[in-house]
Coordinates of C-alpha atoms in Angstrom, one line a residue:
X986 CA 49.0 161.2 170.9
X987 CA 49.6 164.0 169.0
X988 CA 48.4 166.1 171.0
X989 CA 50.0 164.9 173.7
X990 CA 52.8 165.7 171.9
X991 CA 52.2 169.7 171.4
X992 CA 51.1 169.9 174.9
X993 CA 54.6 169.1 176.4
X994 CA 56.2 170.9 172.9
X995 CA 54.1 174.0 174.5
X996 CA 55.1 173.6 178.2
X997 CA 58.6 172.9 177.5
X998 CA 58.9 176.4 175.5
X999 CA 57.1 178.2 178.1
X1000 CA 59.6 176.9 180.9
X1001 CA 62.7 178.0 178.4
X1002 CA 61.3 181.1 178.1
X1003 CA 60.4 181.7 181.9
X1004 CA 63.9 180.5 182.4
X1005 CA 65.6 183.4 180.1
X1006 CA 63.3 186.0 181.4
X1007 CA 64.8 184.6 184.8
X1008 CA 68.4 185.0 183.6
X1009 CA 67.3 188.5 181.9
X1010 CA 66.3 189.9 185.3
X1011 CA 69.3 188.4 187.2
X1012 CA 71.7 190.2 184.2
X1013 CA 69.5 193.6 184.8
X1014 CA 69.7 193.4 188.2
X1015 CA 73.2 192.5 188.5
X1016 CA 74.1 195.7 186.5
X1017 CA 71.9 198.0 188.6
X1018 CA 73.6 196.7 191.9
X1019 CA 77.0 196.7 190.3
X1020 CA 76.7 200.6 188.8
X1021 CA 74.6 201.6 192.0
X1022 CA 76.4 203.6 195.1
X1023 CA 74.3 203.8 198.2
X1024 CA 74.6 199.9 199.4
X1025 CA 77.9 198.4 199.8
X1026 CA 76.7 195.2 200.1
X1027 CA 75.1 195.5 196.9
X1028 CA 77.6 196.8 194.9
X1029 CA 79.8 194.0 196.4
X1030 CA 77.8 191.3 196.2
X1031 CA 75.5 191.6 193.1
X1032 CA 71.9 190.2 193.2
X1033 CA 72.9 188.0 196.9
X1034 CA 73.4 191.1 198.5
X1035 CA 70.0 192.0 198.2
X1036 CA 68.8 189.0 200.2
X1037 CA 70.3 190.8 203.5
X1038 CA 67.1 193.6 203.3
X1039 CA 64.7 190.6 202.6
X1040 CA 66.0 188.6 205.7
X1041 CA 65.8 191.5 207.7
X1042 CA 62.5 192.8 206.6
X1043 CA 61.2 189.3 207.6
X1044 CA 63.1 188.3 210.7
X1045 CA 60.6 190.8 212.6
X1046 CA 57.7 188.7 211.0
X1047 CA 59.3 185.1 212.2
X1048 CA 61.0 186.3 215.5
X1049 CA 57.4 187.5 216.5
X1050 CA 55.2 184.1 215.0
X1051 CA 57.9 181.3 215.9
X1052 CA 61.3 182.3 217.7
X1053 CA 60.9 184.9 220.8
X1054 CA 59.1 182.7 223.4
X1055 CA 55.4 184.2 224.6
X1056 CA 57.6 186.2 227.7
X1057 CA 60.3 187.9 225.7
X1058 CA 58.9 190.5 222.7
X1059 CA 58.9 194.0 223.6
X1060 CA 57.0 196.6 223.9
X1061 CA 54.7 194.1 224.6
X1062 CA 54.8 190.4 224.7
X1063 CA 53.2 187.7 223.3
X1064 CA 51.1 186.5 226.9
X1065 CA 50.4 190.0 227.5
X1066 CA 48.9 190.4 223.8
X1067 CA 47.1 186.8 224.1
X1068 CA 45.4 187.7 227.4
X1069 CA 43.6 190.5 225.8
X1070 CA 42.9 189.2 222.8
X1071 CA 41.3 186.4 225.0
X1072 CA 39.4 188.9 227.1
X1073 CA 38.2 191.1 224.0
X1074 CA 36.8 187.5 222.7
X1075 CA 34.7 186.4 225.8
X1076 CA 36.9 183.5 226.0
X1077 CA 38.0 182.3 229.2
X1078 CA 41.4 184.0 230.2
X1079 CA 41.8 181.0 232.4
X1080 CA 45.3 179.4 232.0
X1081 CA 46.4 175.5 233.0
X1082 CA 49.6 174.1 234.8
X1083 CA 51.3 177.0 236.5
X1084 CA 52.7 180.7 235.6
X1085 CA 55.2 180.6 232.4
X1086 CA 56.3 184.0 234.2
X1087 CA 60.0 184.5 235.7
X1088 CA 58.6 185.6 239.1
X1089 CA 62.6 186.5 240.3
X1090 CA 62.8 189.7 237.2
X1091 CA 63.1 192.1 239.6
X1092 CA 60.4 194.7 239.7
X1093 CA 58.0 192.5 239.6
X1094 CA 54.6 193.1 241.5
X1095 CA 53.4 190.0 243.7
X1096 CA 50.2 190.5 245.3
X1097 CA 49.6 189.6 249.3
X1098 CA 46.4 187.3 249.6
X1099 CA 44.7 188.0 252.5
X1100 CA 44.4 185.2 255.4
X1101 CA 41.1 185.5 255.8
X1102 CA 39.8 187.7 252.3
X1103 CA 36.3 188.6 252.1
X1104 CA 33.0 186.2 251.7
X1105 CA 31.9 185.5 248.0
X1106 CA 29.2 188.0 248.8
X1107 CA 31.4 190.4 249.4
X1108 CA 33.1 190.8 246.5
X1109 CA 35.3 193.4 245.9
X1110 CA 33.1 196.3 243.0
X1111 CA 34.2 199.7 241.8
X1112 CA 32.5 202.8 243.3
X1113 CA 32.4 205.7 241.3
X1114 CA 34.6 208.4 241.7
X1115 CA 34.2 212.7 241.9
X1116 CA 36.3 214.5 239.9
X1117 CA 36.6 218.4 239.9
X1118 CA 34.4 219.0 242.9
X1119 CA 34.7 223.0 242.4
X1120 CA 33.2 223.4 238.7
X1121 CA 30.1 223.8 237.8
X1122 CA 29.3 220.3 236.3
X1123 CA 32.0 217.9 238.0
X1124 CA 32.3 214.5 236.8
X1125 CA 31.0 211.1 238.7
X1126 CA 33.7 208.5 236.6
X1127 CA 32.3 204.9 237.0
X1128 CA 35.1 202.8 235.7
X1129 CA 38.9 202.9 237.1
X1130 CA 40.6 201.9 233.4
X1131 CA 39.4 204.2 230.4
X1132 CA 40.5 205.0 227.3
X1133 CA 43.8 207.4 226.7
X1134 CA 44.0 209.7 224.3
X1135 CA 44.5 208.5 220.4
X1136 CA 43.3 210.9 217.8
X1137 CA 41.5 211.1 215.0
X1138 CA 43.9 211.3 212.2
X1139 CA 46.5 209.2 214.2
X1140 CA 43.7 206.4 214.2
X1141 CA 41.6 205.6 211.3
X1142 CA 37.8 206.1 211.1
X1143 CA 36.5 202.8 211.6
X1144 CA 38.9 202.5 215.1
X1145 CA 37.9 206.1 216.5
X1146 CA 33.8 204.2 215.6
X1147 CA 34.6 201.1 217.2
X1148 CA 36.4 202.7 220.0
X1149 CA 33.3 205.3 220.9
X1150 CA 31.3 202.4 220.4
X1151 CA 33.0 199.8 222.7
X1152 CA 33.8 202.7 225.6
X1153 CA 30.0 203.7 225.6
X1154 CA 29.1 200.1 226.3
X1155 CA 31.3 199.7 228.8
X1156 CA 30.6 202.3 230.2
X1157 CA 34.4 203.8 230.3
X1158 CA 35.4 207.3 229.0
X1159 CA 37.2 208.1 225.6
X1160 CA 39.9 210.7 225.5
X1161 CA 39.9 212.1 222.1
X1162 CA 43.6 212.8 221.8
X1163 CA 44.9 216.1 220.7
X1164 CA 43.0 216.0 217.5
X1165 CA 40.1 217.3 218.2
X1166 CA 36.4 216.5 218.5
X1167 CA 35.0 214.6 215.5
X1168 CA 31.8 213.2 215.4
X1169 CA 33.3 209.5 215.3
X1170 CA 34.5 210.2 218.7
X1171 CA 30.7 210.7 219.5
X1172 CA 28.8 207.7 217.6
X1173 CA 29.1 205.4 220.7
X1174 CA 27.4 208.5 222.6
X1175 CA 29.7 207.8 225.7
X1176 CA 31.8 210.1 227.8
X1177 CA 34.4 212.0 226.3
X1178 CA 37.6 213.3 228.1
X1179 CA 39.2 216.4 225.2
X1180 CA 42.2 216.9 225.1
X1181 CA 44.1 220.0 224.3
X1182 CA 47.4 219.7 222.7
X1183 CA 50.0 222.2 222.1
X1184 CA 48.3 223.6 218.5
X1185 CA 45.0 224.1 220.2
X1186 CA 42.7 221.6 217.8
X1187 CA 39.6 221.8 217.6
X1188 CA 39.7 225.2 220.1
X1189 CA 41.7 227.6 218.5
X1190 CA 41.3 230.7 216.6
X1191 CA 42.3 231.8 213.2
X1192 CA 45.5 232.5 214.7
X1193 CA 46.1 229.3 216.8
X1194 CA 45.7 230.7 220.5
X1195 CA 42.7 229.4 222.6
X1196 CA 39.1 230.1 222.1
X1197 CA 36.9 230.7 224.9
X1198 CA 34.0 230.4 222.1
X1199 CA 35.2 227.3 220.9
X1200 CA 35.7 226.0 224.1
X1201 CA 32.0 226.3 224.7
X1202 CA 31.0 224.8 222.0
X1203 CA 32.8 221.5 222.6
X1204 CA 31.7 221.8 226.0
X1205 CA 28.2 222.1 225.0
X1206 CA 28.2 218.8 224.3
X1207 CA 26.9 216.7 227.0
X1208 CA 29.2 213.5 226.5
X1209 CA 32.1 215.8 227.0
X1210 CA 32.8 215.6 230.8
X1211 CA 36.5 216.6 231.4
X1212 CA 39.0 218.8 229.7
X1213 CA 43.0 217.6 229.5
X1214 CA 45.8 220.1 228.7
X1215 CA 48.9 217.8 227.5
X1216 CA 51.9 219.0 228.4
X1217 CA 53.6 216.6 227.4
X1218 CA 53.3 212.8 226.8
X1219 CA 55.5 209.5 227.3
X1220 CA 56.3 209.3 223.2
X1221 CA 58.3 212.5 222.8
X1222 CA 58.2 214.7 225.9
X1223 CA 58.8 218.4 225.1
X1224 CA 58.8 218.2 221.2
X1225 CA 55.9 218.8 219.0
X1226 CA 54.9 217.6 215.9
X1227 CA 54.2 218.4 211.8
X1228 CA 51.0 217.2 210.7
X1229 CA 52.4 217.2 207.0
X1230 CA 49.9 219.1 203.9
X1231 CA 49.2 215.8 202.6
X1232 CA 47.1 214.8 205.5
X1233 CA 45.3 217.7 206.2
X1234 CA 42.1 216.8 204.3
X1235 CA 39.1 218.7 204.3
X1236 CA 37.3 216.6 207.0
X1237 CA 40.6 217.0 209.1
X1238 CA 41.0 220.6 208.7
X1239 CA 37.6 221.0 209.7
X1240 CA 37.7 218.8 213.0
X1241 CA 41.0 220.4 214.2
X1242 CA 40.3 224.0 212.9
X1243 CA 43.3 224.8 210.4
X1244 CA 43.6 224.8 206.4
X1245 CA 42.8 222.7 204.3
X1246 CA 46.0 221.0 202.6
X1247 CA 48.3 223.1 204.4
X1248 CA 51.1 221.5 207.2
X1249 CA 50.0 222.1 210.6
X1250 CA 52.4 223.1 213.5
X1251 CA 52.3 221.9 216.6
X1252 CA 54.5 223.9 219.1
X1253 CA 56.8 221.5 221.7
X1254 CA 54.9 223.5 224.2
X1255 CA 51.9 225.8 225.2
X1256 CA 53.4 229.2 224.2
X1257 CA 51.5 231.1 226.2
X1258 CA 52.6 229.0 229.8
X1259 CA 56.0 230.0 230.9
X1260 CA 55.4 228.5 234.8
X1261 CA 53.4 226.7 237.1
X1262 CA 51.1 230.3 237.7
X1263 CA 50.9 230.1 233.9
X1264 CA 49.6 226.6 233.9
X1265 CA 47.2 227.2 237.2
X1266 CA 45.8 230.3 235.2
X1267 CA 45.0 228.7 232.5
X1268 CA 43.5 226.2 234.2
X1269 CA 41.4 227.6 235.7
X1270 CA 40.6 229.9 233.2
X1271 CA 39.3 226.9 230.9
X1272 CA 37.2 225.5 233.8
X1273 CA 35.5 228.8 234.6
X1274 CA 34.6 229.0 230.7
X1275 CA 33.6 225.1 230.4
X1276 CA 32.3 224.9 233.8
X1277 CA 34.1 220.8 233.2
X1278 CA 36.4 219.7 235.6
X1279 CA 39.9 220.3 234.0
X1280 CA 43.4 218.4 234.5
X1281 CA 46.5 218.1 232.7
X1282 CA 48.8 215.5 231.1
X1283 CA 52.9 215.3 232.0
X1284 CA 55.7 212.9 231.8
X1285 CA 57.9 213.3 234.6
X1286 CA 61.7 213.8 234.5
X1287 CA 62.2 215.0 238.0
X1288 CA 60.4 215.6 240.9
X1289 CA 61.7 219.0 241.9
X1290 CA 59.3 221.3 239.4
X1291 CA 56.5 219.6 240.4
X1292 CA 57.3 220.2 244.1
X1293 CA 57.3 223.7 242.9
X1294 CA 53.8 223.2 241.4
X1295 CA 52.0 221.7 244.3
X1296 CA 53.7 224.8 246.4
X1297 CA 52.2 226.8 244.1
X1298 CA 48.7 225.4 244.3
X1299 CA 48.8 225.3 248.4
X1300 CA 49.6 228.9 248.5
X1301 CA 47.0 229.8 245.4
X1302 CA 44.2 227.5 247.0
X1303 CA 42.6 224.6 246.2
X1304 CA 40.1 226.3 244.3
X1305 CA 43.5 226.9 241.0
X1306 CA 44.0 223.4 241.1
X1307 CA 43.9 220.9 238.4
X1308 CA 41.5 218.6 239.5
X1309 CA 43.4 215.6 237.9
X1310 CA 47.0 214.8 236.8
X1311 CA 48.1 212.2 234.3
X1312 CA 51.0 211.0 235.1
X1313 CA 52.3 209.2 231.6
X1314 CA 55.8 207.2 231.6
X1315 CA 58.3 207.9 229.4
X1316 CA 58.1 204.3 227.4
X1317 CA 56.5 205.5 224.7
X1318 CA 53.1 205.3 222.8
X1319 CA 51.3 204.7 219.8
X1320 CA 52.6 207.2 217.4
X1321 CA 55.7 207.6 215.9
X1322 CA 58.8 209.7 217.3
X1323 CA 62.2 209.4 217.5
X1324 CA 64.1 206.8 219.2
X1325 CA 66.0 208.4 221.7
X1326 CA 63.0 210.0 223.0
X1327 CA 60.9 206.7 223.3
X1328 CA 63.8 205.0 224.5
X1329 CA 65.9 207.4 226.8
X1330 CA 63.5 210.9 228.2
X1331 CA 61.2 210.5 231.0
X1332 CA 60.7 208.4 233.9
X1333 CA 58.6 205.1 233.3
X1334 CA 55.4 205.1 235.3
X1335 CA 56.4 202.4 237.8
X1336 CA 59.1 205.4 239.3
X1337 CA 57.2 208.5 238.5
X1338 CA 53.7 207.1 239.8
X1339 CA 54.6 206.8 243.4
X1340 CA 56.6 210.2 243.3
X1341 CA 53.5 212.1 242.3
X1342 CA 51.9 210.4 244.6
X1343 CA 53.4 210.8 247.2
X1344 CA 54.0 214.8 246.9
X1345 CA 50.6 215.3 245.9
X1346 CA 49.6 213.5 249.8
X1347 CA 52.2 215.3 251.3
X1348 CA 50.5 218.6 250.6
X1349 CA 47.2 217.4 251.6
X1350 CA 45.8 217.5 247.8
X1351 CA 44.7 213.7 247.6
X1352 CA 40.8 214.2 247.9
X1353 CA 41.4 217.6 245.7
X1354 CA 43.9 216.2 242.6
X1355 CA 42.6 213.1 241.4
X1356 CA 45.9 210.7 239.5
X1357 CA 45.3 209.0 236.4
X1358 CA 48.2 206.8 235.4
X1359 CA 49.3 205.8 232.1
X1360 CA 52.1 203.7 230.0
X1361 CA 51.9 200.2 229.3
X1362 CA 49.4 199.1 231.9
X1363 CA 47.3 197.0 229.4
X1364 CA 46.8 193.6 232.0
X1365 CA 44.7 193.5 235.3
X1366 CA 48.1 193.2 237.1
X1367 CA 49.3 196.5 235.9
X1368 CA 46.3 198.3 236.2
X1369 CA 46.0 196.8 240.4
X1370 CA 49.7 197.8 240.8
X1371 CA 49.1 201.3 239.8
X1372 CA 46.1 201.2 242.0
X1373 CA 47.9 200.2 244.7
X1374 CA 50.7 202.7 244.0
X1375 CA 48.3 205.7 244.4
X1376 CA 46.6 205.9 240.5
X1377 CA 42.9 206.6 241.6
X1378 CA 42.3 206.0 237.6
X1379 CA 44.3 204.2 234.8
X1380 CA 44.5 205.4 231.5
X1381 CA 45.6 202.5 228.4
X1382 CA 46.0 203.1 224.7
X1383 CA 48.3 200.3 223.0
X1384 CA 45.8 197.9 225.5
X1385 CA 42.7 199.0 223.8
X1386 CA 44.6 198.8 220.1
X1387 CA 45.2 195.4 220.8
X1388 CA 41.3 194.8 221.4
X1389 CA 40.4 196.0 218.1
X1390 CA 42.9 193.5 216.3
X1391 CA 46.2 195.1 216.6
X1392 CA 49.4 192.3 215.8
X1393 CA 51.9 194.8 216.8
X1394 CA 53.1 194.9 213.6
X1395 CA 55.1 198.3 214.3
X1396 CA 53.6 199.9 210.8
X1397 CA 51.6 202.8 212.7
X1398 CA 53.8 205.4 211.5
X1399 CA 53.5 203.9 207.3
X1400 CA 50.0 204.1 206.7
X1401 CA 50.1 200.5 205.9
X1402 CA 48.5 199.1 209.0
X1403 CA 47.6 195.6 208.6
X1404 CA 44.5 196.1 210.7
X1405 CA 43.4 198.9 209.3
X1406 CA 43.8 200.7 212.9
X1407 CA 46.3 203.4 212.1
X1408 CA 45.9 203.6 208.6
X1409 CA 43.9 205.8 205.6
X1410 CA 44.2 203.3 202.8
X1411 CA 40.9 202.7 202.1
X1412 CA 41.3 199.3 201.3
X1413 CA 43.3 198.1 205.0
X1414 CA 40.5 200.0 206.7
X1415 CA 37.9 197.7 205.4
X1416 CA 39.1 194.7 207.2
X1417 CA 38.0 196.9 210.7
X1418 CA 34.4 196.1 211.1
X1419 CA 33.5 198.9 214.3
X1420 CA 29.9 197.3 215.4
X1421 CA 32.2 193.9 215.8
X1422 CA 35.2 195.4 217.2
X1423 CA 33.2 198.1 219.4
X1424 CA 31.7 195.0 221.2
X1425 CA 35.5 193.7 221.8
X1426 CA 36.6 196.7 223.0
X1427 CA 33.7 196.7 226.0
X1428 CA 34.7 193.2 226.8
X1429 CA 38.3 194.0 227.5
X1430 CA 37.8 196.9 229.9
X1431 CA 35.0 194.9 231.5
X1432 CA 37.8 192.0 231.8
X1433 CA 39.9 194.5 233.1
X1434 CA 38.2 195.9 235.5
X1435 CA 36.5 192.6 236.8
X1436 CA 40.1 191.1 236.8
X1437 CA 41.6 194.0 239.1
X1438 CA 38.5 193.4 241.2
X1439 CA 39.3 189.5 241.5
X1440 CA 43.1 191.3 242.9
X1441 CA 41.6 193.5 245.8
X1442 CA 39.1 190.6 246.9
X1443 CA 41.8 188.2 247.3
X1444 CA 44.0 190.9 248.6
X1445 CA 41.0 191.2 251.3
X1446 CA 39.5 194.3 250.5
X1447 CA 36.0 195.2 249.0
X1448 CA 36.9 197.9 246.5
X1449 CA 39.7 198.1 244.4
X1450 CA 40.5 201.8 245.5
X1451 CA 41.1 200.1 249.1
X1452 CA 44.4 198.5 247.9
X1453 CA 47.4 200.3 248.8
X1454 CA 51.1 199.7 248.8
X1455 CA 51.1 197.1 251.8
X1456 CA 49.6 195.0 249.2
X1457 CA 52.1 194.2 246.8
X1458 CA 55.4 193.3 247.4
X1459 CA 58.0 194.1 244.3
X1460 CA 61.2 192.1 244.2
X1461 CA 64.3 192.7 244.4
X1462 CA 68.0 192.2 242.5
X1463 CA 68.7 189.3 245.0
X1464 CA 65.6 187.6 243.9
X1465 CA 63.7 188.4 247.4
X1466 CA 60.6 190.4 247.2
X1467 CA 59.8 193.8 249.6
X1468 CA 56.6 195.2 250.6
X1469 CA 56.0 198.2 248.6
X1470 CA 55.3 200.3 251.4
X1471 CA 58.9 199.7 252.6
X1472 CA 60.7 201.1 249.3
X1473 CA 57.6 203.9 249.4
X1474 CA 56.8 204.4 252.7
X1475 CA 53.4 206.4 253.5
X1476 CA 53.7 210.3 253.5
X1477 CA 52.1 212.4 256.2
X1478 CA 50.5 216.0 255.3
X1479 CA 52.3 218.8 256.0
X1480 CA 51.7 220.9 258.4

């Protein structure tokens, strides 16, 4: 009993004294808000005030888990995130009782089934595809959605692994971002698309220009099949980038071919092109030293300069021209940049697609400049759309960051990545297993790309790259839909 006794002696002294250190804090922190000048609210409303910044730090978190309905987040919403979650699993990206999609939003692609589509044994499979016919070792690309460019640095170790692991498998190529080549890009031992950014990594000299010696020694490598020259890309078009001192680590510095623990540079554009001649010299230049087919990367504003360009390359000869074009929309990508550039600069890839397209047909280039299209075309719809639309390839990054565990929890630009994708913290990275997550990245490009096949054999064709406008119809602001061939009607050669 006495015992007993001390026992609730002990507990009621300890919940005093928790109690005073309670009102202790709320005295301290009333003072600090009260004396403190950058938050009115604050300074207006001791202590409560700071309840504003918790509510809003954590709406994100409960509009995303229980209020916006699975058709409503942006960039990307929950269905889309769900379906290839469901495809990186093996699960069965069946669905029961209907479409939960507004078909009348207008845009929206609706497929034509054919009357009469093909037999089950003639089911519709992806042929593979030349690119660069003119250089020395062009490239036979087997799968029509690969893997954009993320780099090393951007993305963490463990996701460049799983990545190369999961593209290897599935036989898709990995674009290593502007970054460079590091040999996490080359574990999986699958192909490689390099890109080359504005600052050159990974190819440049002491003094940041282009080095024909470098450039063979990435090329050396035999998963290394293409070369990209960005331009520019749908995140921030025309503006380059710091990669701040405290990132450049030794292993970095090394990869991208800078110093060690000094801020890196990179130029809004390539210095040394002032033109369309420029860029179809420099091309060329690179293929002729690589002997690797060689294309480059754009987000398009207007049509008019690149009118200009394919001029250029008709007059040149097809021999100058880039033997593919990404075509990137302007909605933005996985880094960070600022807002009005994500939000406001560029064309999105559902208006600039057909426009290349169809200027790159009219000058009798379409078996010479292969398209790869890019921007938010994560789900088998999106990729058979841009197929249809003229994309011989398509090109997904924010799809494939979703396969290895992303939850869109818009912390790529904090190092604090819950997933450990786009992070360096040691301790977030260990939740990213790559041999687990390399197999989930296979199985969403295989669901992909069996998916967009499913399209084109209902559609009544036998190979996806058969599809063409006349087999989607978009619809309209009055709710009715329109071939797509009617808003972009088929463009003759010129003569």
């Amino acid at each position: 009993m006495q015992s007993m006794f001390w026992t609730v002696e002990l507990l009621a002294q300890a919940l005093l004294f928790l109690i005073g250190v309670g009102f202790l804090v709320l005295i301290v922190l009333y003072v600090i808000d009260r004396l403190q000048t950058h938050d009115a609210v604050r300074r207006n409303y001791p202590v409560i005030g700071r309840f504003r910044a918790l509510f809003t730090n954590l709406g994100e978190f409960f509009r995303q888990y229980f209020f916006a309905m699975d058709r409503e987040e942006l960039p990307f919403n929950r269905a889309q995130r769900d379906w290839v979650e469901r495809a990186a699993s093996g699960q069965a990206n069946t669905v029961a009782f209907g479409s939960t999609r507004n078909l009348g939003i207008t845009g929206t692609p609706i497929f034509v089934n054919a009357a009469f589509p093909p037999v089950s044994d003639q089911y519709a499979q992806t042929e593979p595809l030349l690119i660069g016919p003119t250089a020395r070792h062009p490239y036979s690309a087997t799968s029509l959605f690969n893997l954009s460019g993320m780099s090393f640095g951007a993305l963490s170790r463990p996701a460049v692994e799983a990545l190369s692991v999961g593209a290897a498998k599935a036989g898709i190529w990995m674009n290593t971002g502007e970054g460079g080549l590091s040999h996490y890009h080359l574990k999986g031992g699958g192909d490689i698309v390099f890109q080359i950014g504005t600052a050159k990594y990974g190819v440049r000299d002491a003094e940041g220009n282009l080095s024909d010696d470098k450039l063979r020694e990435i090329a050396a490598h035999p998963e290394v099949k293409m070369f990209e020259l960005k331009l520019a890309q749908g995140a921030k078009p025309g503006k380059g980038g710091i990669l701040p001192a405290a990132k450049v680590s030794a292993e970095i510095a090394a990869i991208r071919g800078i110093v060690e623990g000094v801020a890196s540079i990179s130029p809004n554009r390539h210095l040394e092109i002032d033109d369309w001649d420029d860029l179809l010299d420099v091309l060329s230049h690179i293929r002729e030293v690589t002997g690797k087919p060689v294309g480059f990367k754009t987000v398009v504003g207007s049509v008019d300069p690149l009118e200009d360009l394919f001029e250029r390359i008709v007059q040149r000869g097809t021999q100058d021209a880039p033997d593919f074009i990404t075509v990137d929309g302007g909605e933005g990508g996985t880094g960070a940049a600022p807002m009005p550039l994500i939000d406001l600069v560029g064309l999105p890839i559902r208006e600039a697609l057909p426009l290349v397209c169809d200027l790159r047909d009219r000058h009798g280039l379409k078996d010479r400049i292969r398209l790869i299209a890019s921007g938010k075309l994560i789900n088998p719809g999106d990729v058979a759309w841009a197929i249809c639309a003229g994309a011989d390839f398509v090109t997904s990054a924010r799809g494939f960051m979703f396969s290895l565990g992303c939850i869109q929890a818009m912390k790529c630009n904090r190092n604090t990545c819950p997933t450990g994708i786009t992070t360096h913290d040691p301790r977030l990275q260990k939740g990213l297993v790559p041999e687990d997550k390399g197999d989930k990245v296979a199985r969403y490009a295989k669901g992909v790309v069996h998916e967009v096949e499913t399209i084109a054999h209902s559609v009544g064709v036998t190979e996806p790259r058969q599809m063409g406008r006349h087999h989607v119809r978009l619809v309209q602001e009055n709710g009715r839909s329109v071939q797509m061939n009617h808003i972009y009607p088929a463009v003759a050669p010129l003569d």
